[in-house]
Amino acid sequence: MTSQPPQGSTHSGSSTTTDQSPVPPLRSLPGSYGWPVVGPFLDRLHFSWFQGPEAFFRARMEKYKSTVFRTNVPPCFPFFAGVNPNVVAMLDVKSYSHMFDPEIADKRDTFLGDFMPSLGYSGGQRTVPYLDTEETKHTQIKRFGLDILKRSSKVWISELEANLDEAWAKVEADVSSKGRAKFVNPLKLCMFKLLIKCFLGVDVSESPEIAESGVSIVDIWFILMLLPTISQNVFQPLEGIFIHTFAYPSFLVRRGYNKLADFIRTRGHEVVQRGVTEYGLSEEEAVHNLFFMIGFNAFEGFNLLLPDLLNQLLSDQTGLQDRLRVEARQMGGPVLTFDSVKQMPHIRSLVYETLRFNPRVPLQYARARKDFRLSSHEASFDIKKGELLCGYQVLVARDPVVFDDPESFKPDRFVGEKGTELLKYLIWSNGPETGTPTESNKQCMGKEYVVLTASVIVAYLLRRYDSMAGDGSTITALEKVK
């Protein structure tokens, strides 16, 4: 089975604006960084412990009567001496859109703010998320990644369906024998096998060790690398002491990381060499960027999206499953493809709304490349060159000026002419949904694959089952189609 690669908008840029209204009046930038050491430390406690990220930003937005203000975002003191936590927070669509303008937004080493994990987590390489569009390596690696995705479209759907068959057969067996089943781990293995096949052109079964431990290798690598920036606010004060106080050294993941990197280097040799000969990368650059693309951008991205998406489908009490099941079975023809799910607007809208309501990457950063004037819906602010901009997508995606009833999950929000118009304000992919990833912007190169793959999975399940019941990550009942 083959499928045409997903096509995005013909618009190649990533800029978006909320309207064509005049520039709002100039205002001095509110907020404060507080006393040195003390201010960042107190903000860290509020951000990670006393309030949590969402309440932290909401409280300051209310205090300053502005969606743009100065504050501190961890990690910071005491063991992050070289990290400056001072940021300009942007919490509405209009101000946040400045992040997509490469003329003013420098993305060099700002993927996680002013904090950057040890290069030991990426084989000594600055991988593409840490590169700015003005760096030659960004262009080379982005083109390499886009080429891999284009080539993978020939097998993406057939591999996805084969792995879904295996994953849901396991879920069905567990429901039958135990009365309930966790779907997260089977789904993780499904996506890992898919991504190895599509990115490297090989079956993960070629290495029994990677087939057995690959998922856990990536999960542990991902978590330890990001621990200083993750705020769960569950086991306080232990979380604050052991997670947000220092960065975890990369040697903790080195053994597993090297195993998977060696698998990419040897089993994916043809793809690695294409990066070298056609895109001017060194072998190490190709290997470790492939690791990052597969492990971070794709695998962990799907791991964050899919359980949330399926939970929305399972927990709905309004008849959503039945409505979407009709669309899945009546539209798109007998065989699922990227093109067929484009004929299922309500299923795609469910995916879009899941991405809006719970963005996969809550915080996005950029450094001001030059002095410029930043506008929110209500005011303009002078930003100085070098200031770190921070957008909190959870609130940006709930901008009440743009989205009606933004705090409610509405699965049909993006259906119809008005819904389609809202897509230019959906910014989960480091750019508007109407934009197209290119080597000249920082938009997620797999943006179209994420939405369409998630849509295919929903349609697959609705065609496979007449009913599904469960909550969270647990399936309690499945009725296969007769």
Short mmCIF file of C-alpha atoms in Angstrom, two decimals:
data_model
loop_
_atom_site.label_atom_id
_atom_site.label_comp_id
_atom_site.label_asym_id
_atom_site.label_seq_id
_atom_site.Cartn_x
_atom_site.Cartn_y
_atom_site.Cartn_z
CA MET A 1 0.00 0.00 0.00
CA THR A 2 1.32 3.46 -0.82
CA SER A 3 0.17 6.89 0.13
CA GLN A 4 1.02 10.33 -1.10
CA PRO A 5 3.06 12.40 1.36
CA PRO A 6 0.92 14.84 3.31
CA GLN A 7 0.75 18.25 1.76
CA GLY A 8 0.59 21.37 3.88
CA SER A 9 -0.44 24.87 2.96
CA THR A 10 1.21 26.40 -0.06
CA HIS A 11 2.24 29.25 2.23
CA SER A 12 5.91 28.71 3.05
CA GLY A 13 6.25 31.15 5.90
CA SER A 14 5.32 30.77 9.52
CA SER A 15 4.08 34.21 10.46
CA THR A 16 0.57 34.85 11.69
CA THR A 17 -1.35 37.84 12.93
CA THR A 18 -4.67 38.12 14.64
CA ASP A 19 -6.02 41.06 12.68
CA GLN A 20 -5.13 44.10 10.61
CA SER A 21 -5.96 46.63 13.34
CA PRO A 22 -3.68 49.60 14.05
CA VAL A 23 -0.67 49.10 16.30
CA PRO A 24 -1.90 49.38 19.91
CA PRO A 25 -0.56 52.13 22.20
CA LEU A 26 2.94 51.91 23.63
CA ARG A 27 3.21 50.83 27.26
CA SER A 28 6.17 50.26 29.55
CA LEU A 29 6.78 46.56 30.02
CA PRO A 30 5.30 45.48 33.38
CA GLY A 31 6.68 42.87 35.73
CA SER A 32 9.92 42.39 37.60
CA TYR A 33 12.79 39.95 37.99
CA GLY A 34 13.10 40.78 41.70
CA TRP A 35 16.30 40.92 43.70
CA PRO A 36 19.24 38.95 42.26
CA VAL A 37 19.20 35.31 43.40
CA VAL A 38 16.18 35.87 45.66
CA GLY A 39 13.73 36.86 42.91
CA PRO A 40 14.48 33.91 40.61
CA PHE A 41 14.50 31.49 43.55
CA LEU A 42 11.09 32.64 44.78
CA ASP A 43 9.66 32.51 41.25
CA ARG A 44 11.05 28.99 40.89
CA LEU A 45 9.21 27.91 44.05
CA HIS A 46 5.94 29.42 42.80
CA PHE A 47 6.38 28.02 39.28
CA SER A 48 7.29 24.48 40.29
CA TRP A 49 5.67 24.10 43.71
CA PHE A 50 3.29 26.63 45.25
CA GLN A 51 1.29 27.40 42.08
CA GLY A 52 2.41 25.29 39.14
CA PRO A 53 3.11 26.74 35.68
CA GLU A 54 -0.45 27.59 34.60
CA ALA A 55 -1.47 29.29 37.86
CA PHE A 56 1.94 31.02 37.95
CA PHE A 57 1.37 32.71 34.60
CA ARG A 58 -2.33 33.39 35.20
CA ALA A 59 -1.63 35.11 38.52
CA ARG A 60 0.95 37.43 36.99
CA MET A 61 -1.20 38.15 33.96
CA GLU A 62 -3.95 39.27 36.34
CA LYS A 63 -1.56 41.18 38.59
CA TYR A 64 -0.05 43.21 35.74
CA LYS A 65 -3.26 43.43 33.68
CA SER A 66 -1.20 42.40 30.69
CA THR A 67 -0.48 39.28 28.65
CA VAL A 68 3.13 40.46 28.26
CA PHE A 69 5.38 40.97 31.29
CA ARG A 70 8.78 40.29 32.82
CA THR A 71 9.26 37.31 35.11
CA ASN A 72 11.61 34.42 35.88
CA VAL A 73 11.22 30.86 34.61
CA PRO A 74 13.25 27.96 36.07
CA PRO A 75 15.69 26.28 36.10
CA CYS A 76 17.77 28.69 38.16
CA PHE A 77 19.69 29.06 41.45
CA PRO A 78 21.39 27.36 43.25
CA PHE A 79 23.14 24.90 40.89
CA PHE A 80 22.31 26.53 37.55
CA ALA A 81 24.73 29.42 38.01
CA GLY A 82 25.21 29.91 34.27
CA VAL A 83 21.48 30.00 33.49
CA ASN A 84 19.68 33.35 33.34
CA PRO A 85 15.98 32.78 34.17
CA ASN A 86 14.87 36.31 33.16
CA VAL A 87 12.23 36.20 30.41
CA VAL A 88 9.59 38.32 28.74
CA ALA A 89 6.45 36.20 28.97
CA MET A 90 3.94 36.31 26.09
CA LEU A 91 0.51 34.81 26.75
CA ASP A 92 -1.72 35.80 23.81
CA VAL A 93 -1.75 34.82 20.15
CA LYS A 94 -0.73 38.23 18.82
CA SER A 95 2.35 38.68 20.99
CA TYR A 96 3.32 35.02 20.64
CA SER A 97 3.31 35.25 16.85
CA HIS A 98 6.53 37.28 17.01
CA MET A 99 8.27 33.98 17.82
CA PHE A 100 7.73 32.88 14.22
CA ASP A 101 9.48 35.87 12.62
CA PRO A 102 13.10 34.86 11.96
CA GLU A 103 14.07 38.50 11.48
CA ILE A 104 13.50 39.19 15.18
CA ALA A 105 13.49 35.73 16.83
CA ASP A 106 16.88 34.06 17.26
CA LYS A 107 16.43 30.38 18.19
CA ARG A 108 20.10 29.64 18.76
CA ASP A 109 20.39 27.42 21.88
CA THR A 110 17.00 28.55 23.22
CA PHE A 111 15.05 25.30 22.79
CA LEU A 112 14.70 25.01 26.59
CA GLY A 113 15.21 28.67 27.39
CA ASP A 114 18.60 29.76 28.68
CA PHE A 115 19.17 26.22 29.97
CA MET A 116 20.79 23.70 27.65
CA PRO A 117 21.39 20.06 28.63
CA SER A 118 24.86 18.60 28.31
CA LEU A 119 25.83 17.78 24.73
CA GLY A 120 26.47 14.29 26.07
CA TYR A 121 22.72 13.76 25.66
CA SER A 122 23.15 14.21 21.89
CA GLY A 123 26.47 12.57 21.14
CA GLY A 124 28.36 15.84 21.41
CA GLN A 125 26.24 17.45 18.68
CA ARG A 126 24.06 20.55 18.69
CA THR A 127 20.97 18.98 17.18
CA VAL A 128 18.52 20.85 14.98
CA PRO A 129 16.17 22.18 17.74
CA TYR A 130 19.11 24.17 19.13
CA LEU A 131 20.11 25.65 15.77
CA ASP A 132 18.95 28.99 14.42
CA THR A 133 17.69 29.46 10.87
CA GLU A 134 20.76 31.58 10.05
CA GLU A 135 23.08 28.64 10.74
CA THR A 136 24.07 26.59 7.70
CA LYS A 137 23.72 23.33 9.64
CA HIS A 138 20.07 24.12 10.33
CA THR A 139 19.37 24.28 6.60
CA GLN A 140 21.25 21.04 5.92
CA ILE A 141 19.64 19.04 8.74
CA LYS A 142 16.13 20.37 8.11
CA ARG A 143 16.38 19.44 4.42
CA PHE A 144 17.67 16.00 5.42
CA GLY A 145 14.72 15.46 7.77
CA LEU A 146 12.15 16.69 5.27
CA ASP A 147 13.58 14.34 2.64
CA ILE A 148 13.34 11.38 5.03
CA LEU A 149 9.69 12.16 5.73
CA LYS A 150 8.89 12.48 2.03
CA ARG A 151 10.49 9.11 1.27
CA SER A 152 8.78 7.45 4.25
CA SER A 153 5.30 8.27 2.94
CA LYS A 154 5.49 5.20 0.69
CA VAL A 155 5.33 2.84 3.68
CA TRP A 156 4.00 5.01 6.52
CA ILE A 157 0.34 3.94 6.42
CA SER A 158 0.93 0.25 5.73
CA GLU A 159 3.48 0.04 8.55
CA LEU A 160 1.21 1.98 10.88
CA GLU A 161 -1.74 -0.34 10.26
CA ALA A 162 0.38 -3.47 10.67
CA ASN A 163 1.71 -2.25 14.00
CA LEU A 164 -1.73 -1.09 15.14
CA ASP A 165 -3.11 -4.57 14.39
CA GLU A 166 -0.46 -6.06 16.66
CA ALA A 167 -0.90 -3.48 19.43
CA TRP A 168 -4.68 -3.73 19.61
CA ALA A 169 -4.64 -7.51 19.42
CA LYS A 170 -2.62 -7.33 22.65
CA VAL A 171 -5.12 -4.89 24.18
CA GLU A 172 -8.05 -7.13 23.15
CA ALA A 173 -6.39 -10.17 24.70
CA ASP A 174 -5.84 -8.34 27.98
CA VAL A 175 -9.42 -7.06 28.08
CA SER A 176 -10.68 -10.57 27.40
CA SER A 177 -8.53 -12.22 30.10
CA LYS A 178 -8.33 -9.47 32.74
CA GLY A 179 -11.37 -7.31 32.06
CA ARG A 180 -9.23 -4.24 31.41
CA ALA A 181 -6.06 -3.28 29.56
CA LYS A 182 -3.52 -0.47 29.53
CA PHE A 183 -3.06 0.78 25.98
CA VAL A 184 -0.10 3.14 26.45
CA ASN A 185 2.74 0.60 26.30
CA PRO A 186 1.39 -1.32 23.28
CA LEU A 187 0.87 2.02 21.54
CA LYS A 188 4.41 3.13 22.40
CA LEU A 189 5.89 -0.02 20.91
CA CYS A 190 3.67 0.41 17.85
CA MET A 191 4.97 3.94 17.24
CA PHE A 192 8.60 3.04 17.96
CA LYS A 193 8.56 0.25 15.39
CA LEU A 194 6.81 2.52 12.89
CA LEU A 195 9.36 5.32 13.29
CA ILE A 196 12.39 3.03 13.05
CA LYS A 197 11.01 1.57 9.82
CA CYS A 198 10.03 4.91 8.30
CA PHE A 199 13.15 6.87 9.26
CA LEU A 200 15.78 4.16 8.84
CA GLY A 201 14.13 1.75 6.40
CA VAL A 202 14.76 -1.27 8.65
CA ASP A 203 12.75 -3.46 11.00
CA VAL A 204 13.60 -3.02 14.65
CA SER A 205 13.44 -6.81 14.92
CA GLU A 206 16.86 -6.90 13.22
CA SER A 207 18.23 -6.14 16.68
CA PRO A 208 16.45 -8.14 19.40
CA GLU A 209 18.11 -5.93 22.04
CA ILE A 210 16.73 -2.71 20.54
CA ALA A 211 13.35 -4.34 19.92
CA GLU A 212 13.25 -5.26 23.61
CA SER A 213 14.71 -2.13 25.21
CA GLY A 214 14.47 0.65 22.61
CA VAL A 215 11.33 2.22 24.07
CA SER A 216 12.76 2.38 27.59
CA ILE A 217 16.10 3.71 26.29
CA VAL A 218 14.35 6.65 24.66
CA ASP A 219 12.01 7.27 27.60
CA ILE A 220 14.82 7.37 30.17
CA TRP A 221 16.98 9.57 27.91
CA PHE A 222 14.10 11.98 27.34
CA ILE A 223 13.11 12.26 31.00
CA LEU A 224 16.60 12.70 32.48
CA MET A 225 17.54 15.27 29.84
CA LEU A 226 14.47 17.40 30.57
CA LEU A 227 14.09 16.85 34.34
CA PRO A 228 15.19 20.36 35.38
CA THR A 229 12.44 21.86 33.20
CA ILE A 230 9.62 19.42 34.07
CA SER A 231 7.10 20.48 36.72
CA GLN A 232 4.68 17.79 37.94
CA ASN A 233 4.19 19.28 41.43
CA VAL A 234 3.30 15.86 42.87
CA PHE A 235 5.97 14.85 45.38
CA GLN A 236 6.94 18.16 46.92
CA PRO A 237 9.32 19.11 48.43
CA LEU A 238 11.22 16.08 47.05
CA GLU A 239 10.58 17.16 43.45
CA GLY A 240 11.99 20.61 44.10
CA ILE A 241 15.05 19.22 45.85
CA PHE A 242 15.97 16.32 43.58
CA ILE A 243 14.58 17.36 40.19
CA HIS A 244 14.77 21.14 39.94
CA THR A 245 17.99 21.74 41.85
CA PHE A 246 20.58 20.39 39.40
CA ALA A 247 20.97 18.92 35.92
CA TYR A 248 21.39 15.16 35.68
CA PRO A 249 24.69 14.11 34.03
CA SER A 250 24.48 12.45 30.65
CA PHE A 251 26.58 9.45 31.70
CA LEU A 252 23.42 8.08 33.33
CA VAL A 253 21.98 7.39 29.87
CA ARG A 254 25.20 6.84 27.94
CA ARG A 255 25.03 3.05 27.73
CA GLY A 256 21.50 2.92 26.35
CA TYR A 257 22.01 5.99 24.18
CA ASN A 258 25.10 4.49 22.55
CA LYS A 259 23.27 1.22 21.84
CA LEU A 260 20.51 2.98 19.93
CA ALA A 261 22.95 5.36 18.23
CA ASP A 262 25.02 2.37 17.06
CA PHE A 263 21.84 0.72 15.75
CA ILE A 264 21.10 3.88 13.74
CA ARG A 265 24.70 4.03 12.50
CA THR A 266 24.86 0.40 11.35
CA ARG A 267 21.31 -0.66 10.46
CA GLY A 268 20.42 2.77 9.11
CA HIS A 269 23.72 3.09 7.24
CA GLU A 270 22.09 3.94 3.90
CA VAL A 271 20.10 6.82 5.40
CA VAL A 272 23.09 8.08 7.38
CA GLN A 273 25.25 8.09 4.25
CA ARG A 274 22.58 10.00 2.35
CA GLY A 275 22.87 12.68 5.01
CA VAL A 276 26.62 12.73 4.42
CA THR A 277 26.72 12.65 0.62
CA GLU A 278 23.60 14.64 -0.28
CA TYR A 279 23.28 17.09 2.61
CA GLY A 280 26.87 17.75 3.65
CA LEU A 281 26.61 16.36 7.18
CA SER A 282 29.29 14.44 9.01
CA GLU A 283 28.38 10.87 9.94
CA GLU A 284 28.09 11.85 13.60
CA GLU A 285 25.81 14.79 12.78
CA ALA A 286 23.56 12.51 10.74
CA VAL A 287 23.43 9.77 13.39
CA HIS A 288 22.68 11.98 16.38
CA ASN A 289 20.17 14.17 14.57
CA LEU A 290 18.38 11.00 13.45
CA PHE A 291 18.34 9.89 17.10
CA PHE A 292 16.82 13.24 18.09
CA MET A 293 14.28 13.24 15.25
CA ILE A 294 13.13 9.70 16.02
CA GLY A 295 13.37 9.82 19.80
CA PHE A 296 12.44 13.37 20.78
CA ASN A 297 10.54 15.01 17.96
CA ALA A 298 8.55 12.01 16.75
CA PHE A 299 8.38 9.24 19.38
CA GLU A 300 7.98 11.35 22.52
CA GLY A 301 5.76 13.79 20.63
CA PHE A 302 3.34 10.98 19.77
CA ASN A 303 3.63 9.62 23.32
CA LEU A 304 2.36 12.94 24.65
CA LEU A 305 -0.40 13.34 22.07
CA LEU A 306 -1.95 9.91 21.54
CA PRO A 307 -2.93 8.96 25.12
CA ASP A 308 -4.54 12.37 25.56
CA LEU A 309 -6.34 12.06 22.22
CA LEU A 310 -7.70 8.58 22.98
CA ASN A 311 -8.71 9.65 26.48
CA GLN A 312 -10.81 12.44 24.97
CA LEU A 313 -12.46 9.88 22.70
CA LEU A 314 -13.06 7.35 25.50
CA SER A 315 -14.23 9.76 28.20
CA ASP A 316 -16.69 11.80 26.12
CA GLN A 317 -20.32 11.48 27.23
CA THR A 318 -21.93 13.43 24.36
CA GLY A 319 -22.03 10.71 21.69
CA LEU A 320 -18.75 11.83 20.08
CA GLN A 321 -17.67 8.25 19.36
CA ASP A 322 -20.87 7.48 17.50
CA ARG A 323 -20.71 10.67 15.44
CA LEU A 324 -17.09 10.14 14.48
CA ARG A 325 -17.68 6.44 13.77
CA VAL A 326 -20.20 7.39 11.09
CA GLU A 327 -17.66 9.72 9.48
CA ALA A 328 -14.84 7.16 9.71
CA ARG A 329 -16.92 4.47 8.00
CA GLN A 330 -18.71 6.56 5.41
CA MET A 331 -15.91 8.85 4.27
CA GLY A 332 -12.51 8.23 2.72
CA GLY A 333 -13.16 4.96 0.91
CA PRO A 334 -12.40 1.41 2.06
CA VAL A 335 -8.65 1.93 2.61
CA LEU A 336 -7.19 4.42 5.06
CA THR A 337 -4.59 6.77 3.59
CA PHE A 338 -3.35 10.27 4.31
CA ASP A 339 -5.73 11.51 1.63
CA SER A 340 -8.72 9.61 2.99
CA VAL A 341 -8.56 11.18 6.46
CA LYS A 342 -8.51 14.60 4.83
CA GLN A 343 -12.14 13.77 3.99
CA MET A 344 -12.90 13.35 7.71
CA PRO A 345 -13.08 16.92 9.03
CA HIS A 346 -14.60 16.05 12.41
CA ILE A 347 -11.87 13.52 13.20
CA ARG A 348 -9.18 16.01 12.22
CA SER A 349 -10.91 18.66 14.33
CA LEU A 350 -10.71 16.34 17.35
CA VAL A 351 -6.96 16.06 16.79
CA TYR A 352 -6.59 19.83 16.37
CA GLU A 353 -8.59 20.54 19.53
CA THR A 354 -6.47 18.08 21.50
CA LEU A 355 -3.35 19.87 20.28
CA ARG A 356 -4.88 23.23 21.22
CA PHE A 357 -6.17 22.25 24.63
CA ASN A 358 -3.00 20.49 25.80
CA PRO A 359 -0.02 21.64 23.70
CA ARG A 360 2.76 19.05 23.51
CA VAL A 361 5.51 21.61 24.26
CA PRO A 362 4.09 24.12 26.77
CA LEU A 363 7.01 26.55 26.71
CA GLN A 364 8.65 28.02 23.61
CA TYR A 365 11.59 30.40 23.63
CA ALA A 366 13.51 32.75 21.36
CA ARG A 367 16.02 35.54 21.89
CA ALA A 368 15.41 38.99 20.42
CA ARG A 369 17.75 39.33 17.44
CA LYS A 370 17.43 43.12 17.54
CA ASP A 371 15.52 45.90 19.27
CA PHE A 372 11.88 45.75 18.16
CA ARG A 373 8.36 46.69 19.18
CA LEU A 374 6.20 43.77 20.30
CA SER A 375 2.41 44.05 20.17
CA SER A 376 -0.27 42.25 22.15
CA HIS A 377 -3.99 42.73 21.56
CA GLU A 378 -4.04 45.77 23.86
CA ALA A 379 -0.58 47.34 23.98
CA SER A 380 2.87 47.57 22.42
CA PHE A 381 6.17 47.11 24.24
CA ASP A 382 9.78 47.91 23.41
CA ILE A 383 11.98 44.80 23.51
CA LYS A 384 15.76 45.05 23.61
CA LYS A 385 18.18 42.91 21.62
CA GLY A 386 19.19 39.82 23.59
CA GLU A 387 16.10 39.60 25.80
CA LEU A 388 14.72 36.08 26.12
CA LEU A 389 11.12 35.71 24.94
CA CYS A 390 8.98 32.99 26.51
CA GLY A 391 5.60 31.87 25.22
CA TYR A 392 3.42 29.66 27.42
CA GLN A 393 1.31 27.82 24.87
CA VAL A 394 -1.28 26.54 27.35
CA LEU A 395 -2.56 30.11 27.77
CA VAL A 396 -1.73 31.31 24.26
CA ALA A 397 -3.93 28.53 22.87
CA ARG A 398 -6.74 29.67 25.17
CA ASP A 399 -6.66 33.30 24.06
CA PRO A 400 -10.27 34.52 24.56
CA VAL A 401 -9.84 37.17 21.86
CA VAL A 402 -9.36 34.40 19.29
CA PHE A 403 -11.13 31.31 20.64
CA ASP A 404 -14.75 31.20 21.78
CA ASP A 405 -15.15 29.59 25.22
CA PRO A 406 -11.42 28.79 25.22
CA GLU A 407 -11.41 26.87 28.52
CA SER A 408 -13.81 24.24 27.13
CA PHE A 409 -12.78 21.26 25.02
CA LYS A 410 -14.85 21.45 21.83
CA PRO A 411 -14.07 18.58 19.43
CA ASP A 412 -15.87 20.31 16.54
CA ARG A 413 -14.13 23.67 17.04
CA PHE A 414 -12.15 23.45 13.80
CA VAL A 415 -14.97 22.25 11.51
CA GLY A 416 -16.45 24.38 8.73
CA GLU A 417 -15.40 27.73 7.32
CA LYS A 418 -15.06 29.43 10.71
CA GLY A 419 -13.20 26.46 12.12
CA THR A 420 -10.79 26.38 9.20
CA GLU A 421 -10.14 30.10 9.70
CA LEU A 422 -9.04 29.36 13.28
CA LEU A 423 -6.24 27.07 12.10
CA LYS A 424 -3.94 30.03 11.55
CA TYR A 425 -4.04 30.56 15.32
CA LEU A 426 -3.27 26.93 16.18
CA ILE A 427 0.43 27.13 16.97
CA TRP A 428 1.43 23.81 18.60
CA SER A 429 4.06 23.13 15.89
CA ASN A 430 6.17 26.26 16.47
CA GLY A 431 4.23 27.95 13.71
CA PRO A 432 0.63 28.31 12.53
CA GLU A 433 -1.23 25.24 11.32
CA THR A 434 -1.61 27.00 7.96
CA GLY A 435 2.17 27.32 7.59
CA THR A 436 4.57 24.89 5.96
CA PRO A 437 7.86 23.66 7.48
CA THR A 438 10.91 24.70 5.45
CA GLU A 439 14.63 25.01 6.07
CA SER A 440 14.12 28.77 6.56
CA ASN A 441 11.79 28.46 9.56
CA LYS A 442 11.63 26.55 12.85
CA GLN A 443 8.26 24.89 12.29
CA CYS A 444 8.09 21.20 13.19
CA MET A 445 9.10 19.28 10.07
CA GLY A 446 6.62 16.49 10.81
CA LYS A 447 3.65 18.78 11.45
CA GLU A 448 1.43 17.27 8.75
CA TYR A 449 2.44 13.71 9.65
CA VAL A 450 1.45 14.25 13.29
CA VAL A 451 -2.08 15.43 12.51
CA LEU A 452 -2.74 12.90 9.77
CA THR A 453 -1.21 9.96 11.65
CA ALA A 454 -3.30 10.75 14.73
CA SER A 455 -6.37 11.05 12.50
CA VAL A 456 -5.62 7.69 10.86
CA ILE A 457 -5.33 6.05 14.30
CA VAL A 458 -8.71 7.44 15.40
CA ALA A 459 -10.34 6.35 12.13
CA TYR A 460 -8.70 2.92 12.38
CA LEU A 461 -10.11 2.34 15.87
CA LEU A 462 -13.58 3.55 14.92
CA ARG A 463 -13.63 1.21 11.93
CA ARG A 464 -12.32 -1.70 14.02
CA TYR A 465 -14.68 -1.35 17.00
CA ASP A 466 -18.41 -0.75 17.27
CA SER A 467 -17.84 0.54 20.79
CA MET A 468 -14.96 1.32 23.13
CA ALA A 469 -15.08 2.15 26.82
CA GLY A 470 -12.42 3.20 29.27
CA ASP A 471 -10.86 6.06 31.16
CA GLY A 472 -7.41 7.59 31.31
CA SER A 473 -5.02 5.05 29.81
CA THR A 474 -7.23 2.03 30.48
CA ILE A 475 -9.60 0.18 28.15
CA THR A 476 -12.41 -1.62 29.98
CA ALA A 477 -14.55 -2.86 27.06
CA LEU A 478 -14.17 -3.37 23.33
CA GLU A 479 -16.79 -4.55 20.86
CA LYS A 480 -15.29 -5.45 17.51
CA VAL A 481 -17.14 -4.65 14.33
CA LYS A 482 -19.41 -7.48 13.23
#
